[in-house]
Coordinates of C-alpha atoms in Angstrom, one line a residue:
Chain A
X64 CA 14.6 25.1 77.8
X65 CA 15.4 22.2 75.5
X66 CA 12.4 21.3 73.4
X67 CA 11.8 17.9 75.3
X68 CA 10.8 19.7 78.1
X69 CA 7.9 22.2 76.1
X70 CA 4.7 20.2 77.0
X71 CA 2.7 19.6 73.9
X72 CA 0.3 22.4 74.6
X73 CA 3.4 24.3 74.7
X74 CA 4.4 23.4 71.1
X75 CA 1.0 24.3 69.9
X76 CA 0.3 27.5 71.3
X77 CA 3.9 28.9 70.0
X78 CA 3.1 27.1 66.5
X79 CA -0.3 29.2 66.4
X80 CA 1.8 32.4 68.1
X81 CA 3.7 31.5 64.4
X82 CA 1.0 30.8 62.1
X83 CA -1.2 34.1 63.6
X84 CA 2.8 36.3 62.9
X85 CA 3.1 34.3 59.5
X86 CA -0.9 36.3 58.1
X87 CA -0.6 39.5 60.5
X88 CA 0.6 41.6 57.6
X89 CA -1.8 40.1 55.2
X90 CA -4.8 40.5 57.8
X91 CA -5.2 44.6 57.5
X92 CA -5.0 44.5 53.8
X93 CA -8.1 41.3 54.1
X94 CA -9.9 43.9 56.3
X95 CA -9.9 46.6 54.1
X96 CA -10.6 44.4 51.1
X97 CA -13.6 42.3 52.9
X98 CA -15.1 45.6 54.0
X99 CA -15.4 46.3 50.1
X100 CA -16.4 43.6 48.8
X101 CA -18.8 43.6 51.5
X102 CA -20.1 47.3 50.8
X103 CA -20.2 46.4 46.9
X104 CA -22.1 43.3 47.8
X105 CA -25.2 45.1 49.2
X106 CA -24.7 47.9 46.8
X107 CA -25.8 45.3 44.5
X108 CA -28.8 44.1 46.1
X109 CA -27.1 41.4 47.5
X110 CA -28.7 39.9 51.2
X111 CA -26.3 40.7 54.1
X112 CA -26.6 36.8 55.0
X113 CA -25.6 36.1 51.1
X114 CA -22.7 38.1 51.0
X115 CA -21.3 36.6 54.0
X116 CA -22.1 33.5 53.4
X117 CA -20.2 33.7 49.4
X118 CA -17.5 34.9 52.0
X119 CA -17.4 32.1 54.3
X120 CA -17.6 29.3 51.3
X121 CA -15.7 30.8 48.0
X122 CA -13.3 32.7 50.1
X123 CA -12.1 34.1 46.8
X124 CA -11.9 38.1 46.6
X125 CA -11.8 39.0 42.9
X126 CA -14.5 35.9 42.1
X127 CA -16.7 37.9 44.9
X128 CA -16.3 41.1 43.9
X129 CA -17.0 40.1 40.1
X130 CA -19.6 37.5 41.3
X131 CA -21.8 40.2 42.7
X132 CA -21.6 42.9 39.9
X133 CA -22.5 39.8 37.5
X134 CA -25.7 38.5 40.0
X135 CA -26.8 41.7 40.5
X136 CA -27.5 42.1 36.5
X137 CA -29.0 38.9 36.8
X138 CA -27.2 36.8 34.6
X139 CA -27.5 33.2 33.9
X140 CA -25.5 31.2 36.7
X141 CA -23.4 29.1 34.6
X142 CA -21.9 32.1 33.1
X143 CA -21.6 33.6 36.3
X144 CA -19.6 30.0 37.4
X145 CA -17.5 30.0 34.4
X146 CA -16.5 33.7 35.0
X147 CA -15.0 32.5 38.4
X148 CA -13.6 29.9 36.9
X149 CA -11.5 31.6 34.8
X150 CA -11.1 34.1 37.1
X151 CA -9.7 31.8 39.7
X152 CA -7.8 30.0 37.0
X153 CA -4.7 30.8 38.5
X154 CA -4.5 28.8 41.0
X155 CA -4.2 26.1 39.5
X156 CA -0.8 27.5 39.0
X157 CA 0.0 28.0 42.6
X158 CA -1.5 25.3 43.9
X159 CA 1.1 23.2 41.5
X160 CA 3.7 25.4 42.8
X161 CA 3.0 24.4 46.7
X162 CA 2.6 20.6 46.0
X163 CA 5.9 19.9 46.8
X164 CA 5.9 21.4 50.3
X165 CA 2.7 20.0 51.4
X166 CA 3.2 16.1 50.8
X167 CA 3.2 15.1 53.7
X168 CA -0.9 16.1 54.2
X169 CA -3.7 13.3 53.2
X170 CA -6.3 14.4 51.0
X171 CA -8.7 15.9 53.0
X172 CA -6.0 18.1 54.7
X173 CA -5.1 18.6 51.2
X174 CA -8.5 19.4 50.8
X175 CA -9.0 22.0 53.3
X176 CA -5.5 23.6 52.8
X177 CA -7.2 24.3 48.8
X178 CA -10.4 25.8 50.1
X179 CA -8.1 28.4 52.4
X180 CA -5.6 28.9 48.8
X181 CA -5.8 32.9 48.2
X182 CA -3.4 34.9 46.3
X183 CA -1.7 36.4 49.8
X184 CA -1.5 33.0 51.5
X185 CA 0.5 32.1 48.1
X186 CA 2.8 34.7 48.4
X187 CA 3.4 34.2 52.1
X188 CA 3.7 30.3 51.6
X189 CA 5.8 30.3 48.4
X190 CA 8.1 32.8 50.6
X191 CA 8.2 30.8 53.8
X192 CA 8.1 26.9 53.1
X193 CA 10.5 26.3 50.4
X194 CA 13.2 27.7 53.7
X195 CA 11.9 26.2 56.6
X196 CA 9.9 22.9 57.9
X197 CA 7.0 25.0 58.9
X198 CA 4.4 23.0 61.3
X199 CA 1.2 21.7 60.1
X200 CA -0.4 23.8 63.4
X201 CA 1.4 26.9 61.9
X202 CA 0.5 26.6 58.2
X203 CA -3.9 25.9 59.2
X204 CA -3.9 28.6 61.8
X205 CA -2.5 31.2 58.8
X206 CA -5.1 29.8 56.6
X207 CA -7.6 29.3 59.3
X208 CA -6.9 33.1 60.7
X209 CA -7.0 34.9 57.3
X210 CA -10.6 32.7 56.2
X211 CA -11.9 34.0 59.8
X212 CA -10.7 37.7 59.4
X213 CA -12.4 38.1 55.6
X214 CA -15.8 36.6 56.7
X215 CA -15.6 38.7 60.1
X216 CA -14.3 42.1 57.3
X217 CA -17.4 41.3 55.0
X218 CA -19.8 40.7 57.2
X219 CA -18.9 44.6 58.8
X220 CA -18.5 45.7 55.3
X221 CA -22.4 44.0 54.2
X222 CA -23.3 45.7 57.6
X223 CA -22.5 49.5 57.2
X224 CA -22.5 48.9 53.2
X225 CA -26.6 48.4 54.3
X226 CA -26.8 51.3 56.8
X227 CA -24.2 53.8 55.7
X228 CA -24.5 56.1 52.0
X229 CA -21.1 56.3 50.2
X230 CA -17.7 55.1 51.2
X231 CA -15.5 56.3 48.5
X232 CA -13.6 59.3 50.7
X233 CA -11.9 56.3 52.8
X234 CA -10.8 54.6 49.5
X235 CA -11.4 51.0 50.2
X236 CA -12.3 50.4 46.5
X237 CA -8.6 51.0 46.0
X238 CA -7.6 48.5 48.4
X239 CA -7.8 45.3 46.0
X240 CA -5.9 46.9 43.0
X241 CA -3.4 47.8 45.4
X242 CA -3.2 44.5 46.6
X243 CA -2.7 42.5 43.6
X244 CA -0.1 45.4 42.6
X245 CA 1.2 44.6 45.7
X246 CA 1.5 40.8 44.4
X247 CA 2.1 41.5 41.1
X248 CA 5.4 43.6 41.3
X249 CA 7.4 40.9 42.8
X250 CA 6.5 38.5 40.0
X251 CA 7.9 40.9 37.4
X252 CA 11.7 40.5 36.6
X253 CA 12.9 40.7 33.2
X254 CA 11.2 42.6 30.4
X255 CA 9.3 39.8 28.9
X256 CA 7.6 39.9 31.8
X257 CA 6.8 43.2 32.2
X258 CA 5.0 43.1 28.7
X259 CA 2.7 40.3 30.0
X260 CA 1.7 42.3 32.5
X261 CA 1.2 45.7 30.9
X262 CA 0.2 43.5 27.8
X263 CA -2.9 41.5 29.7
X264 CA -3.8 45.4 31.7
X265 CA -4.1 47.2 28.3
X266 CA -6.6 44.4 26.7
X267 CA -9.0 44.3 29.6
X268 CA -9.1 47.6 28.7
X269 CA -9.7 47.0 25.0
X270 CA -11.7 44.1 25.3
X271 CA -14.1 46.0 27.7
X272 CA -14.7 48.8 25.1
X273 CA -15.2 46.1 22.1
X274 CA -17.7 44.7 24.4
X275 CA -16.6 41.4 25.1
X276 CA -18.4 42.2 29.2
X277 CA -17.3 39.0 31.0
X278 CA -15.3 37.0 28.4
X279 CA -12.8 40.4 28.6
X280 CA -10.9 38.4 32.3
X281 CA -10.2 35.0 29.6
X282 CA -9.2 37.5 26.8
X283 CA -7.4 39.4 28.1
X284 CA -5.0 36.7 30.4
X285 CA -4.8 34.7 27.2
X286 CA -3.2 37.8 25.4
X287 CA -0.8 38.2 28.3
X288 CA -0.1 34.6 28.1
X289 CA 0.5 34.9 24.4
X290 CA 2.8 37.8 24.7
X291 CA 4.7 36.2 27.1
X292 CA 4.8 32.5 25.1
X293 CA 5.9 34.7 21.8
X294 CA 8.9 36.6 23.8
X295 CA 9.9 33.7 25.1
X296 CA 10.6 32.1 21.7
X297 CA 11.8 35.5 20.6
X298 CA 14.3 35.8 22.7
X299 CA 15.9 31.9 23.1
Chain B
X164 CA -32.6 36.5 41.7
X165 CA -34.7 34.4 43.2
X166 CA -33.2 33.3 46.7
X167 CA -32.7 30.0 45.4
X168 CA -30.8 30.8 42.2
X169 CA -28.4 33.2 44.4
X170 CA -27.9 29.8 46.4
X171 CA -27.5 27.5 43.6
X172 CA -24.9 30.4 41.8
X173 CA -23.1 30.7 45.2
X174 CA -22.4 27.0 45.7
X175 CA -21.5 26.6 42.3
X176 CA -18.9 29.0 42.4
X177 CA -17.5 27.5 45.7
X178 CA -17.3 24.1 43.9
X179 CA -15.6 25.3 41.0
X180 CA -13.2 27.4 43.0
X181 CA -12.4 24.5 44.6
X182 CA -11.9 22.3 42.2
X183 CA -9.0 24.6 40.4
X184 CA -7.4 25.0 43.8
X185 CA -7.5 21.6 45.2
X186 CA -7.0 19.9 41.9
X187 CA -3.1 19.5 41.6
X188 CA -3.3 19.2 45.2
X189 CA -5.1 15.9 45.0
X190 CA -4.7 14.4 41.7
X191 CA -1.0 15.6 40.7
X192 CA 0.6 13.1 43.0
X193 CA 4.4 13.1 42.9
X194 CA 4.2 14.2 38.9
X195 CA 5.4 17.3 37.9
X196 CA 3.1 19.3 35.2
X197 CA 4.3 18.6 31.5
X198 CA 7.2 20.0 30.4
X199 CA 5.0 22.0 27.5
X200 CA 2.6 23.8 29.9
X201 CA 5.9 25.8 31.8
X202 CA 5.4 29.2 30.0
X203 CA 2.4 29.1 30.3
X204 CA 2.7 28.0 34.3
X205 CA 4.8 31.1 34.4
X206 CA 3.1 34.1 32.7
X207 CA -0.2 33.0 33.8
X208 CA -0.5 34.2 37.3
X209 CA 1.3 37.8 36.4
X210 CA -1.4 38.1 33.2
X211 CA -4.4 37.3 35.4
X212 CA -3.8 39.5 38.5
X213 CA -2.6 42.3 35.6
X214 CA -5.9 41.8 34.1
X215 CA -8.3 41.5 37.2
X216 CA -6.4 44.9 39.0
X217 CA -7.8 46.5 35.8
X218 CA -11.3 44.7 35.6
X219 CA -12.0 45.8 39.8
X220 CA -10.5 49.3 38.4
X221 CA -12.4 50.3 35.7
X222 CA -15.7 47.9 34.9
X223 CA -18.6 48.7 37.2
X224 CA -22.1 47.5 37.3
X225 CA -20.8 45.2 33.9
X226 CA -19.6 48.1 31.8
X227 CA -16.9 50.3 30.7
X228 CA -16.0 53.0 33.7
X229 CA -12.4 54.5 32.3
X230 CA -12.1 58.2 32.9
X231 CA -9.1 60.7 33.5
X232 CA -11.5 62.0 36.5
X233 CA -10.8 58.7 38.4
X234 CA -8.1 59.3 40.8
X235 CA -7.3 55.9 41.2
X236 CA -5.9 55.3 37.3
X237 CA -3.1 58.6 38.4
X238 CA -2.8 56.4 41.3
X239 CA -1.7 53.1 40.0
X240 CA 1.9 54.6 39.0
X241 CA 3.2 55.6 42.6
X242 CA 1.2 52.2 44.0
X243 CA 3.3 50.2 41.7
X244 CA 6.6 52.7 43.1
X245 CA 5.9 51.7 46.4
X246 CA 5.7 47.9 45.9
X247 CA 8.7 48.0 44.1
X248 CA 10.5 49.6 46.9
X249 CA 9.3 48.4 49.8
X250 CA 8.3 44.8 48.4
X251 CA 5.5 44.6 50.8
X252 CA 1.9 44.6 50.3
X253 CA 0.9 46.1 53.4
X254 CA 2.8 49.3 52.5
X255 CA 2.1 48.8 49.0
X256 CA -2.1 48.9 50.1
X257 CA -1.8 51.1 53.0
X258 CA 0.0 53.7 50.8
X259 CA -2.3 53.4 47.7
X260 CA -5.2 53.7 49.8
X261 CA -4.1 56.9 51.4
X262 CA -2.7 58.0 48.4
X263 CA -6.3 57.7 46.8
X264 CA -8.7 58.7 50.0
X265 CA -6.2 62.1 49.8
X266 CA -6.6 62.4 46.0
X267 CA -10.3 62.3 46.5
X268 CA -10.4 64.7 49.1
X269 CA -8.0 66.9 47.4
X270 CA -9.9 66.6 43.9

């Protein structure tokens, strides 16, 4: 069947078979991290309708996760906003990095592609697109599909975090840190490197016991940054 | 927290995660980031997702939670083994999440 012949509703429904088999592997690990944050959320005194809602509009795990622990000993918003600001600094950086594959997109596509930016729809993006002229239908319905699946994974997790005691046997507060080792790994390749990362993981640590509470994310990524900027000149 | 405050924090932290993500997006244009800003382009993302696996690992309720009794420090190792082998997160979270439900059970 030659491609003239595919009606247009064809085209689309095999470019959202794609997008949907682009964010399957991503979609278990958003389940069991949604379900988490979701648990963690009301464990904090957070509304069910709250949690889902942070879900449906910052769509930002760590931020959430953080967000909540930092509501729920009620401090003052704007540090609360400049927490996940840092926090979320980093995409800044990959958002840069996906510019040049997404020119063709007008601002408010542009706009809705950033809201749906996470660190897995990086990974799979910054994989797929510098290779292959992916579809505008494909690229939204991975977006679209993971936003749907963490609002659908918190709202469960808000829902048996408010009926059900402790979750710790099934692990799911493991299932973030495993992600972003998950994403971290493949980053790593030369020894500089490595140092940043072991570097930045060591003063969180430090930070946290000198007391710097939610300054300790800046700190601590701006020591990992500096180790990396001083190997660099190190070595060349 | 009043309801109203939660609100207010909530959309506040949508807007600012917005902004960083949809920032180069709309304003960088055809321009490349300065030359200058390259390292730091590069080491950021591996320093921040280094330092927030550690914050969701060991700071809870705003403090200091870092114990040898926590399964999932011991756990971090093989994790990290298993991404580095299998170069996929699924395997990498499915494995570390077993690895640590077991763990629990075991200890």
């Amino acid at each position: 069947m030659s491609m003239r012949s595919e009606s247009g509703f064809a085209v689309w429904v095999r470019e959202v078979a794609r997008g949907i088999g682009v964010i399957s592997p991503v979609l278990m690990v958003y389940t069991a991290i949604g379900m988490a944050y979701g648990v963690l959320a009301v464990d904090n005194g957070i509304p069910v309708w709250l949690a889902v809602l942070m879900s449906a509009l910052v769509y930002a795990g760590t931020a959430q996760l953080v967000g909540v622990q930092m509501i729920a000993l009620n401090l003052p918003p704007v540090s609360i906003i400049i927490t996940a600001a840092v926090i979320n600094a980093r995409f800044f950086v990959m958002a840069s990095a996906l510019l040049p594959y997404l020119r063709r997109f007008n601002w408010w596509q542009r706009t809705l592609y950033a809201t749906q930016l996470t660190d897995a729809t990086f990974a799979l993006h910054i994989a797929r697109l510098p290779h292959r002229n992916a579809s505008t239908t494909e690229i939204y319905t991975t977006n679209i599909v993971g936003h749907v699946v963490w609002v659908g994974a918190s709202t469960a997790g808000a829902i048996v975090g408010q009926t059900a005691g402790n979750l710790d046997a099934f692990a799911i507060d493991f299932a973030m840190p495993a992600m972003f080792i998950g994403l971290l790994v493949p980053l790593i390749r030369d020894r500089g490197q490595l140092l940043v990362a072991l570097g930045a993981a060591a003063a969180t640590i430090g930070f946290h016991a000198l007391g710097a509470a939610f300054w300790t994310i800046l700190l601590a990524t701006a020591v990992g940054l500096a180790i990396g900027l001083g190997a660099d000149r190190w070595t060349r | 927290m009043d309801t109203v405050t939660f609100l207010l924090t909530v959309v506040g932290v949508a807007l600012v995660a917005l902004a960083i993500r949809s920032g180069p997006l709309l304003l960088l244009g055809g321009r490349r980031l300065p030359r200058s800003l390259e390292g730091v382009l590069e080491f950021l993302p591996m320093a921040a997702l280094a330092a927030l696996t550690m914050q969701v690992l060991v700071v809870a309720g705003g403090s200091l939670q870092f114990s040898a009794s926590d399964v999932r420090l011991w756990a971090i190792l093989p994790t990290a083994a298993v991404a580095i082998l299998t170069r996929s997160m699924l395997f990498t979270v499915a494995v570390g999440v077993a690895l640590v439900a077991g763990l629990r059970f075991f200890f």
